[in-house]
Each structure stands twice: as structure tokens, then as C-alpha cells.
């Protein structure tokens, strides 16, 4: 089956002169009923009209004007409402772009006008995406096709989602009519693909762990965070830090979030440290389960039917500033930031994930250790170009991030961009809040069952190792242990003065990979991922 797909790979419909002919046929088809109707009317009134030439001219001009306006209205209506006609229009735009930029071959004919021949360009569109493929293979326009993505992005008023080069072709994939895939806030749920945020957008927290949400005042950030909460509370435990005491404090009285929303400095510090300790307990629990099942390698939390845990920090810069200014808890604040880094670096396998939110992002708002390891990023509302650069990274440096207030003539909130680290950002619409008569977060959260962690800390032994003790536990020479530690730190991994269960598992994985024939760098990288 895979071979057959490769042989009969469908890249789309080839672009050529038929696009121009197709447009003429549509216009002719639309204008024909008007012409026939007015022609029949003129025929019925012909004798009277001939007696009054002025009325005859007025009628003809009126018929032409009404036919023109009616045809234009129907043409626009079809292209706005019906996907098939949108597709035809997008093909026509691509044809016009090739023609006006002289991206065609001229074939000379004897005693006749030269013939235009287009290169192999294929167009494909489904409900949410547009794909345009260009033949490369060292052809005349190869260099231009390798750099045409930005021009098409502007032409289609779409967002470049992917750029794939394979088998002599380059394919650009764009989002199309993204707003059509917007969902209701009440429809946000976790499924096999992750947390559903749009019909075709998911936060796959297992494979792209941790989430950054950025949005200016009035951009829809709070609605997005509460929608995310609506999905996650159904399948896991969510702990919330609300340093500004603005959007989540009122939820603390609900059974599902009782004592899980904190805002005082000391409570927030304690909460972060507590969640990190729970991660270590989770790793110790998983390690015991691994032994009970006689498994050679430790699986991730899902393999042991364990619930995910999410730490949501609203307005992260405010949280960081508050704990930094609290001199009485200076040491604990340092421990909290260290614990947060450990959660981001090591939480994925154990099912611990961090969600941070902020407004316009500055380079020093997020420590590099956190930013580099938060794989999924979302923006909503108006942000500065600098913020976009910080959020979406080097791979989007040439992308034109647009701020849009209206879509199809209607004011829209919650529009922004969604991206996974290392890939192009795409247009995004956060879940839409239904009317207050139909839905309220507070009422919805009241219905939810409170979920608890699967272990009792008093019954689970958390091992704490010194460097030498960890080397002994791993069964390796201390000098070799220091070699692995050095390689981990070079890769950005941070360690405290002592080591926990998560560190033990990290080193075990790297040692097994190295023993299987991997280089130190490969073993370190794969064990972190």
C-alpha cells in the first residue's frame, strides 16, 4: 500500500490556461440568466420600445447595469460561501501570479504566435489547508520556486504552515479559512491527539511538552486559559498560580480546584516546590511499577495509567518579580525557580507539564532554560514584532505576523498564532466563548469531579543521592559518571547539589543508549527527549 501511494502520489491539479477559461465560463454561466430574462422582456415590449427610442436606450442600459451588478454579486457570494468556488479562485490567483511574474516557458511556433507553457505546478486544497507544489530538479525556475513561499503567503492572506522538499518537488502548505475550524470553549477536550483547541489544532502535551501563552490586554488570553482548563481538569490535576489575583482566585472555592489556586508569595513558592516533589514521587512510583512488571525500560506515565499533572502560572513575569523581591523567602524562592526548571526539563516522562502565560514577551521574562524547553507556543491579540520573534524563534524570523481585528466584516477576539518549536507558526483562533445564557466556566467547573494523585507521599520512599551515591546506584565508575554529567550540562540539563529519582532514570537511559552503540551526544540527546 505504501509503495502504491508513492507511485500514484497525488500532488494536486496542474495549473495552466484552463484557470483563465474556467473563470470566463463561470461568469458566462452567471450572466446568462440575466441576459435571457432581459432579452425576453425586450422582445415582449419591442414594438412599444421602438416607438420611444429614449425608453429603449434606458431599458438596455438598465438591463446591462443590473446584469453586471447581479453577476458580480453572485460571483462574490459563491466565492465567499462555497468551498468549491474558493478553490477555483485560489487556482486562478496562482495562475495569474505565474503569468505576471513570467514564470513560464515560451515555445516558438513557425508562422504563429509564440505559445506559453507553464512549469509543473500543482494546487491542492481541502477544508483547512492549501498545498502548492513546484517541480525543482534543476529546472529554469528552481531558485525562484525555492523562495516563492512568502509571496504566496501574502497573495492568499494565509499562513505558511509547512515547507516540504521531496522527490524533486517543493511543497508549501498554508492555512485556509482558519476561522472555520474554530470551536466553542465548551468543546475543548483531550483526545488521542492531545488537547483540542481547534478542529485541526491540538496541544500534544506528551510529545510537545509545556505551553507558553502570550497575549496583550483584551486579546483573549484569559478566555483561552480557562478553555484550556476546561479540557485539562477532566483528565488530570491542575495547580494554578495567580500572582495578580485576577482571573483564577474565584475558582479556588470550587471542589475541583479547592486549595489548588494560590496567589500569596509564600504559597506560590511552596506550591512549585511541592509539585516538583510530587514529580520525584511519581518517578519513584513508576520505577517500582517497572520492577513489578519486570520491564527492561521505564515507560512514560500513560503506560502505567497515571494522570497528567499541570502547573499553570498566570502572568509569569509577575510571579518571578514577586518571589525575587521577597527577601524573607529568598532561599525558598531560589529553590522554587530551580524546582520549576526541573519540572520543565524532566517532567514529560512522568506526566508533569508547565503552562505559563505572559503579555508582550521580553527576552529576560523567561529564563533560557524554560523558554528553550517549552515546545508549544500560542499568541493571541496584538503583540510587538519583538515578542513574536522571542515566542516563535529563528524559524519564523521572516514571517509576517499580522494583527487582524475583523474577519468577514465582524470584530474577532482571540486571533493569533500557534507554533511548535522548530516549525512555522500558523494562524490560530482561540475557542469562542458562547453567550452567558448557554455557558459559564464557573458552572461548568462545578460539575467536574476532583481528581487526585495516585500515591501517598508517606508510603512512597523518595531516594536522594549524592553524586557518588548515584554513581554507585548506577553501577558505574565515578569518573565515568562525571563524564555523563558533564555531557548533560553541556546539553542544557541542570542538576542540584543532590539527585533524585528523575535524575537516576535520566542517567540510566543515557547509559543504556551509550551501551547500545550511540555516541555520548546521541545518548544524552535521546535520553532528554
mmCIF file of N, CA and C in Angstrom, residues 231-324:
data_model
loop_
_atom_site.group_PDB
_atom_site.id
_atom_site.type_symbol
_atom_site.label_atom_id
_atom_site.label_comp_id
_atom_site.label_asym_id
_atom_site.label_seq_id
_atom_site.Cartn_x
_atom_site.Cartn_y
_atom_site.Cartn_z
ATOM 1 N N UNK A 231 -10.643 21.710 29.520
ATOM 2 C CA UNK A 231 -10.286 20.404 28.983
ATOM 3 C C UNK A 231 -9.413 19.597 29.920
ATOM 4 N N UNK A 232 -8.426 20.239 30.533
ATOM 5 C CA UNK A 232 -7.443 19.510 31.334
ATOM 6 C C UNK A 232 -7.996 19.005 32.658
ATOM 7 N N UNK A 233 -8.920 19.750 33.270
ATOM 8 C CA UNK A 233 -9.469 19.324 34.567
ATOM 9 C C UNK A 233 -10.216 17.999 34.482
ATOM 10 N N UNK A 234 -10.624 17.603 33.300
ATOM 11 C CA UNK A 234 -11.381 16.375 33.121
ATOM 12 C C UNK A 234 -10.498 15.132 33.115
ATOM 13 N N UNK A 235 -9.189 15.329 32.873
ATOM 14 C CA UNK A 235 -8.318 14.154 32.741
ATOM 15 C C UNK A 235 -7.098 14.194 33.669
ATOM 16 N N UNK A 236 -6.908 15.303 34.375
ATOM 17 C CA UNK A 236 -5.721 15.397 35.207
ATOM 18 C C UNK A 236 -5.871 16.374 36.353
ATOM 19 N N UNK A 237 -4.756 16.633 37.009
ATOM 20 C CA UNK A 237 -4.697 17.559 38.146
ATOM 21 C C UNK A 237 -4.069 18.860 37.663
ATOM 22 N N UNK A 238 -4.684 19.984 38.014
ATOM 23 C CA UNK A 238 -4.152 21.297 37.621
ATOM 24 C C UNK A 238 -3.921 22.126 38.875
ATOM 25 N N UNK A 239 -2.698 22.608 39.039
ATOM 26 C CA UNK A 239 -2.339 23.543 40.113
ATOM 27 C C UNK A 239 -2.122 24.909 39.474
ATOM 28 N N UNK A 240 -2.682 25.968 40.090
ATOM 29 C CA UNK A 240 -2.671 27.291 39.459
ATOM 30 C C UNK A 240 -2.008 28.326 40.360
ATOM 31 N N UNK A 241 -1.120 29.120 39.768
ATOM 32 C CA UNK A 241 -0.510 30.274 40.437
ATOM 33 C C UNK A 241 -1.076 31.530 39.789
ATOM 34 N N UNK A 242 -1.700 32.385 40.586
ATOM 35 C CA UNK A 242 -2.333 33.602 40.064
ATOM 36 C C UNK A 242 -1.765 34.818 40.802
ATOM 37 N N UNK A 243 -0.551 35.244 40.470
ATOM 38 C CA UNK A 243 0.102 36.318 41.221
ATOM 39 C C UNK A 243 -0.647 37.652 41.184
ATOM 40 N N UNK A 244 -1.398 37.922 40.134
ATOM 41 C CA UNK A 244 -2.133 39.187 40.035
ATOM 42 C C UNK A 244 -3.526 39.101 40.668
ATOM 43 N N UNK A 245 -3.890 37.908 41.131
ATOM 44 C CA UNK A 245 -5.188 37.694 41.781
ATOM 45 C C UNK A 245 -6.327 38.225 40.906
ATOM 46 N N UNK A 246 -6.251 37.901 39.611
ATOM 47 C CA UNK A 246 -7.199 38.499 38.683
ATOM 48 C C UNK A 246 -8.205 37.519 38.104
ATOM 49 N N UNK A 247 -7.749 36.410 37.589
ATOM 50 C CA UNK A 247 -8.613 35.585 36.746
ATOM 51 C C UNK A 247 -8.953 34.206 37.305
ATOM 52 N N UNK A 248 -8.247 33.765 38.344
ATOM 53 C CA UNK A 248 -8.448 32.383 38.781
ATOM 54 C C UNK A 248 -8.741 32.240 40.278
ATOM 55 N N UNK A 249 -8.531 33.294 41.050
ATOM 56 C CA UNK A 249 -8.717 33.212 42.503
ATOM 57 C C UNK A 249 -10.133 32.761 42.855
ATOM 58 N N UNK A 250 -11.120 33.241 42.128
ATOM 59 C CA UNK A 250 -12.519 32.907 42.437
ATOM 60 C C UNK A 250 -12.810 31.420 42.263
ATOM 61 N N UNK A 251 -11.976 30.727 41.486
ATOM 62 C CA UNK A 251 -12.200 29.304 41.236
ATOM 63 C C UNK A 251 -11.725 28.426 42.383
ATOM 64 N N UNK A 252 -11.016 29.010 43.329
ATOM 65 C CA UNK A 252 -10.440 28.226 44.421
ATOM 66 C C UNK A 252 -11.502 27.610 45.324
ATOM 67 N N UNK A 253 -12.700 28.164 45.303
ATOM 68 C CA UNK A 253 -13.769 27.644 46.159
ATOM 69 C C UNK A 253 -14.467 26.434 45.550
ATOM 70 N N UNK A 254 -14.222 26.189 44.290
ATOM 71 C CA UNK A 254 -14.837 25.032 43.643
ATOM 72 C C UNK A 254 -14.171 23.743 44.110
ATOM 73 N N UNK A 255 -14.917 22.680 44.328
ATOM 74 C CA UNK A 255 -14.312 21.418 44.797
ATOM 75 C C UNK A 255 -13.186 20.915 43.899
ATOM 76 N N UNK A 256 -13.342 21.080 42.586
ATOM 77 C CA UNK A 256 -12.339 20.552 41.657
ATOM 78 C C UNK A 256 -10.998 21.281 41.773
ATOM 79 N N UNK A 257 -11.014 22.501 42.301
ATOM 80 C CA UNK A 257 -9.781 23.295 42.423
ATOM 81 C C UNK A 257 -9.520 23.762 43.855
ATOM 82 N N UNK A 258 -10.198 23.173 44.809
ATOM 83 C CA UNK A 258 -10.032 23.582 46.207
ATOM 84 C C UNK A 258 -8.569 23.454 46.626
ATOM 85 N N UNK A 259 -7.993 24.569 47.132
ATOM 86 C CA UNK A 259 -6.596 24.638 47.590
ATOM 87 C C UNK A 259 -5.583 24.420 46.465
ATOM 88 N N UNK A 260 -6.038 24.521 45.231
ATOM 89 C CA UNK A 260 -5.122 24.363 44.101
ATOM 90 C C UNK A 260 -4.912 25.671 43.342
ATOM 91 N N UNK A 261 -5.475 26.762 43.855
ATOM 92 C CA UNK A 261 -5.233 28.094 43.290
ATOM 93 C C UNK A 261 -4.592 28.946 44.377
ATOM 94 N N UNK A 262 -3.360 29.388 44.172
ATOM 95 C CA UNK A 262 -2.653 30.180 45.187
ATOM 96 C C UNK A 262 -2.176 31.490 44.573
ATOM 97 N N UNK A 263 -2.004 32.496 45.435
ATOM 98 C CA UNK A 263 -1.610 33.819 44.949
ATOM 99 C C UNK A 263 -0.656 34.548 45.890
ATOM 100 N N UNK A 264 -0.592 34.146 47.159
ATOM 101 C CA UNK A 264 0.380 34.746 48.069
ATOM 102 C C UNK A 264 1.782 34.229 47.733
ATOM 103 N N UNK A 265 2.809 35.086 47.944
ATOM 104 C CA UNK A 265 4.174 34.739 47.543
ATOM 105 C C UNK A 265 4.621 33.425 48.175
ATOM 106 N N UNK A 266 4.476 33.311 49.475
ATOM 107 C CA UNK A 266 4.944 32.103 50.162
ATOM 108 C C UNK A 266 4.200 30.862 49.693
ATOM 109 N N UNK A 267 2.891 31.018 49.416
ATOM 110 C CA UNK A 267 2.096 29.866 48.953
ATOM 111 C C UNK A 267 2.509 29.452 47.536
ATOM 112 N N UNK A 268 2.808 30.427 46.693
ATOM 113 C CA UNK A 268 3.217 30.100 45.323
ATOM 114 C C UNK A 268 4.570 29.387 45.323
ATOM 115 N N UNK A 269 5.498 29.865 46.159
ATOM 116 C CA UNK A 269 6.802 29.220 46.265
ATOM 117 C C UNK A 269 6.638 27.775 46.737
ATOM 118 N N UNK A 270 5.818 27.610 47.762
ATOM 119 C CA UNK A 270 5.595 26.272 48.320
ATOM 120 C C UNK A 270 4.928 25.357 47.288
ATOM 121 N N UNK A 271 4.006 25.912 46.516
ATOM 122 C CA UNK A 271 3.283 25.107 45.531
ATOM 123 C C UNK A 271 4.228 24.561 44.460
ATOM 124 N N UNK A 272 5.126 25.400 43.940
ATOM 125 C CA UNK A 272 6.067 24.957 42.907
ATOM 126 C C UNK A 272 6.962 23.843 43.445
ATOM 127 N N UNK A 273 7.480 24.048 44.651
ATOM 128 C CA UNK A 273 8.358 23.035 45.262
ATOM 129 C C UNK A 273 7.592 21.732 45.492
ATOM 130 N N UNK A 274 6.346 21.868 45.924
ATOM 131 C CA UNK A 274 5.510 20.690 46.185
ATOM 132 C C UNK A 274 5.269 19.898 44.895
ATOM 133 N N UNK A 275 4.964 20.597 43.794
ATOM 134 C CA UNK A 275 4.722 19.911 42.521
ATOM 135 C C UNK A 275 5.983 19.191 42.054
ATOM 136 N N UNK A 276 7.158 19.822 42.259
ATOM 137 C CA UNK A 276 8.413 19.172 41.886
ATOM 138 C C UNK A 276 8.638 17.916 42.734
ATOM 139 N N UNK A 277 8.336 17.997 44.023
ATOM 140 C CA UNK A 277 8.472 16.829 44.892
ATOM 141 C C UNK A 277 7.517 15.719 44.446
ATOM 142 N N UNK A 278 6.311 16.103 44.040
ATOM 143 C CA UNK A 278 5.363 15.112 43.534
ATOM 144 C C UNK A 278 5.893 14.428 42.278
ATOM 145 N N UNK A 279 6.613 15.182 41.446
ATOM 146 C CA UNK A 279 7.226 14.585 40.255
ATOM 147 C C UNK A 279 8.245 13.517 40.663
ATOM 148 N N UNK A 280 9.049 13.804 41.694
ATOM 149 C CA UNK A 280 10.043 12.829 42.158
ATOM 150 C C UNK A 280 9.350 11.583 42.725
ATOM 151 N N UNK A 281 8.239 11.806 43.448
ATOM 152 C CA UNK A 281 7.471 10.678 43.969
ATOM 153 C C UNK A 281 6.902 9.858 42.802
ATOM 154 N N UNK A 282 6.413 10.548 41.787
ATOM 155 C CA UNK A 282 5.869 9.866 40.612
ATOM 156 C C UNK A 282 6.948 8.998 39.958
ATOM 157 N N UNK A 283 8.161 9.537 39.816
ATOM 158 C CA UNK A 283 9.238 8.755 39.211
ATOM 159 C C UNK A 283 9.564 7.520 40.067
ATOM 160 N N UNK A 284 9.588 7.707 41.387
ATOM 161 C CA UNK A 284 9.850 6.570 42.271
ATOM 162 C C UNK A 284 8.745 5.520 42.145
ATOM 163 N N UNK A 285 7.492 5.990 42.029
ATOM 164 C CA UNK A 285 6.354 5.086 41.852
ATOM 165 C C UNK A 285 6.465 4.328 40.532
ATOM 166 N N UNK A 286 6.788 5.034 39.464
ATOM 167 C CA UNK A 286 6.926 4.409 38.145
ATOM 168 C C UNK A 286 8.072 3.390 38.140
ATOM 169 N N UNK A 287 9.139 3.727 38.818
ATOM 170 C CA UNK A 287 10.281 2.805 38.874
ATOM 171 C C UNK A 287 9.892 1.498 39.572
ATOM 172 N N UNK A 288 9.077 1.624 40.621
ATOM 173 C CA UNK A 288 8.610 0.426 41.311
ATOM 174 C C UNK A 288 7.672 -0.384 40.408
ATOM 175 N N UNK A 289 6.806 0.309 39.674
ATOM 176 C CA UNK A 289 5.911 -0.364 38.731
ATOM 177 C C UNK A 289 6.702 -1.078 37.641
ATOM 178 N N UNK A 290 7.785 -0.438 37.195
ATOM 179 C CA UNK A 290 8.643 -1.061 36.189
ATOM 180 C C UNK A 290 9.194 -2.388 36.700
ATOM 181 N N UNK A 291 9.656 -2.388 37.956
ATOM 182 C CA UNK A 291 10.200 -3.612 38.545
ATOM 183 C C UNK A 291 9.111 -4.669 38.716
ATOM 184 N N UNK A 292 7.916 -4.235 39.150
ATOM 185 C CA UNK A 292 6.816 -5.176 39.358
ATOM 186 C C UNK A 292 6.406 -5.846 38.048
ATOM 187 N N UNK A 293 6.480 -5.083 36.945
ATOM 188 C CA UNK A 293 6.103 -5.626 35.641
ATOM 189 C C UNK A 293 7.273 -6.285 34.917
ATOM 190 N N UNK A 294 8.438 -6.272 35.572
ATOM 191 C CA UNK A 294 9.646 -6.882 35.002
ATOM 192 C C UNK A 294 9.986 -6.289 33.635
ATOM 193 N N UNK A 295 9.848 -4.961 33.530
ATOM 194 C CA UNK A 295 10.158 -4.266 32.285
ATOM 195 C C UNK A 295 11.634 -3.886 32.244
ATOM 196 N N UNK A 296 12.216 -3.961 31.060
ATOM 197 C CA UNK A 296 13.624 -3.601 30.913
ATOM 198 C C UNK A 296 13.815 -2.084 30.922
ATOM 199 N N UNK A 297 12.835 -1.364 30.359
ATOM 200 C CA UNK A 297 12.941 0.091 30.290
ATOM 201 C C UNK A 297 11.708 0.740 30.921
ATOM 202 N N UNK A 298 11.917 1.914 31.466
ATOM 203 C CA UNK A 298 10.824 2.655 32.081
ATOM 204 C C UNK A 298 9.979 3.304 30.992
ATOM 205 N N UNK A 299 8.668 3.083 31.057
ATOM 206 C CA UNK A 299 7.773 3.731 30.106
ATOM 207 C C UNK A 299 7.382 5.120 30.579
ATOM 208 N N UNK A 300 6.506 5.781 29.823
ATOM 209 C CA UNK A 300 6.042 7.084 30.295
ATOM 210 C C UNK A 300 4.791 6.897 31.158
ATOM 211 N N UNK A 301 4.303 7.962 31.729
ATOM 212 C CA UNK A 301 3.228 7.894 32.727
ATOM 213 C C UNK A 301 1.972 7.220 32.202
ATOM 214 N N UNK A 302 1.696 7.358 30.898
ATOM 215 C CA UNK A 302 0.480 6.787 30.328
ATOM 216 C C UNK A 302 0.490 5.257 30.361
ATOM 217 N N UNK A 303 1.686 4.672 30.229
ATOM 218 C CA UNK A 303 1.792 3.215 30.221
ATOM 219 C C UNK A 303 1.431 2.615 31.576
ATOM 220 N N UNK A 304 1.446 3.431 32.625
ATOM 221 C CA UNK A 304 1.117 2.957 33.965
ATOM 222 C C UNK A 304 -0.233 3.497 34.440
ATOM 223 N N UNK A 305 -1.016 4.040 33.472
ATOM 224 C CA UNK A 305 -2.361 4.574 33.767
ATOM 225 C C UNK A 305 -2.318 5.651 34.842
ATOM 226 N N UNK A 306 -1.333 6.529 34.752
ATOM 227 C CA UNK A 306 -1.201 7.632 35.703
ATOM 228 C C UNK A 306 -1.744 8.921 35.094
ATOM 229 N N UNK A 307 -2.280 9.787 35.923
ATOM 230 C CA UNK A 307 -2.907 11.018 35.450
ATOM 231 C C UNK A 307 -1.841 12.098 35.203
ATOM 232 N N UNK A 308 -2.029 12.926 34.171
ATOM 233 C CA UNK A 308 -1.104 14.050 33.973
ATOM 234 C C UNK A 308 -1.331 15.133 35.027
ATOM 235 N N UNK A 309 -0.276 15.878 35.309
ATOM 236 C CA UNK A 309 -0.330 16.979 36.278
ATOM 237 C C UNK A 309 0.145 18.241 35.570
ATOM 238 N N UNK A 310 -0.599 19.329 35.714
ATOM 239 C CA UNK A 310 -0.273 20.580 35.042
ATOM 240 C C UNK A 310 -0.092 21.690 36.076
ATOM 241 N N UNK A 311 0.995 22.430 35.935
ATOM 242 C CA UNK A 311 1.231 23.613 36.763
ATOM 243 C C UNK A 311 1.024 24.836 35.883
ATOM 244 N N UNK A 312 -0.054 25.591 36.133
ATOM 245 C CA UNK A 312 -0.380 26.765 35.332
ATOM 246 C C UNK A 312 0.040 28.029 36.087
ATOM 247 N N UNK A 313 0.913 28.816 35.462
ATOM 248 C CA UNK A 313 1.387 30.068 36.071
ATOM 249 C C UNK A 313 0.893 31.229 35.216
ATOM 250 N N UNK A 314 -0.109 31.940 35.725
ATOM 251 C CA UNK A 314 -0.635 33.102 35.002
ATOM 252 C C UNK A 314 0.278 34.299 35.257
ATOM 253 N N UNK A 315 0.609 35.034 34.190
ATOM 254 C CA UNK A 315 1.492 36.203 34.266
ATOM 255 C C UNK A 315 2.829 35.822 34.926
ATOM 256 N N UNK A 316 3.575 34.999 34.235
ATOM 257 C CA UNK A 316 4.841 34.502 34.769
ATOM 258 C C UNK A 316 5.809 35.616 35.178
ATOM 259 N N UNK A 317 5.968 36.706 34.392
ATOM 260 C CA UNK A 317 6.884 37.774 34.830
ATOM 261 C C UNK A 317 6.504 38.353 36.193
ATOM 262 N N UNK A 318 5.193 38.462 36.474
ATOM 263 C CA UNK A 318 4.755 38.964 37.782
ATOM 264 C C UNK A 318 5.139 37.991 38.890
ATOM 265 N N UNK A 319 4.947 36.702 38.640
ATOM 266 C CA UNK A 319 5.334 35.682 39.612
ATOM 267 C C UNK A 319 6.829 35.747 39.896
ATOM 268 N N UNK A 320 7.609 35.835 38.854
ATOM 269 C CA UNK A 320 9.068 35.865 39.023
ATOM 270 C C UNK A 320 9.506 37.111 39.777
ATOM 271 N N UNK A 321 8.883 38.248 39.438
ATOM 272 C CA UNK A 321 9.226 39.505 40.100
ATOM 273 C C UNK A 321 8.850 39.475 41.577
ATOM 274 N N UNK A 322 7.696 38.915 41.892
ATOM 275 C CA UNK A 322 7.219 38.877 43.277
ATOM 276 C C UNK A 322 8.124 38.023 44.160
ATOM 277 N N UNK A 323 8.518 36.854 43.671
ATOM 278 C CA UNK A 323 9.351 35.992 44.515
ATOM 279 C C UNK A 323 10.775 36.540 44.620
ATOM 280 N N UNK A 324 11.220 37.293 43.584
ATOM 281 C CA UNK A 324 12.568 37.872 43.629
ATOM 282 C C UNK A 324 12.644 39.006 44.639
#
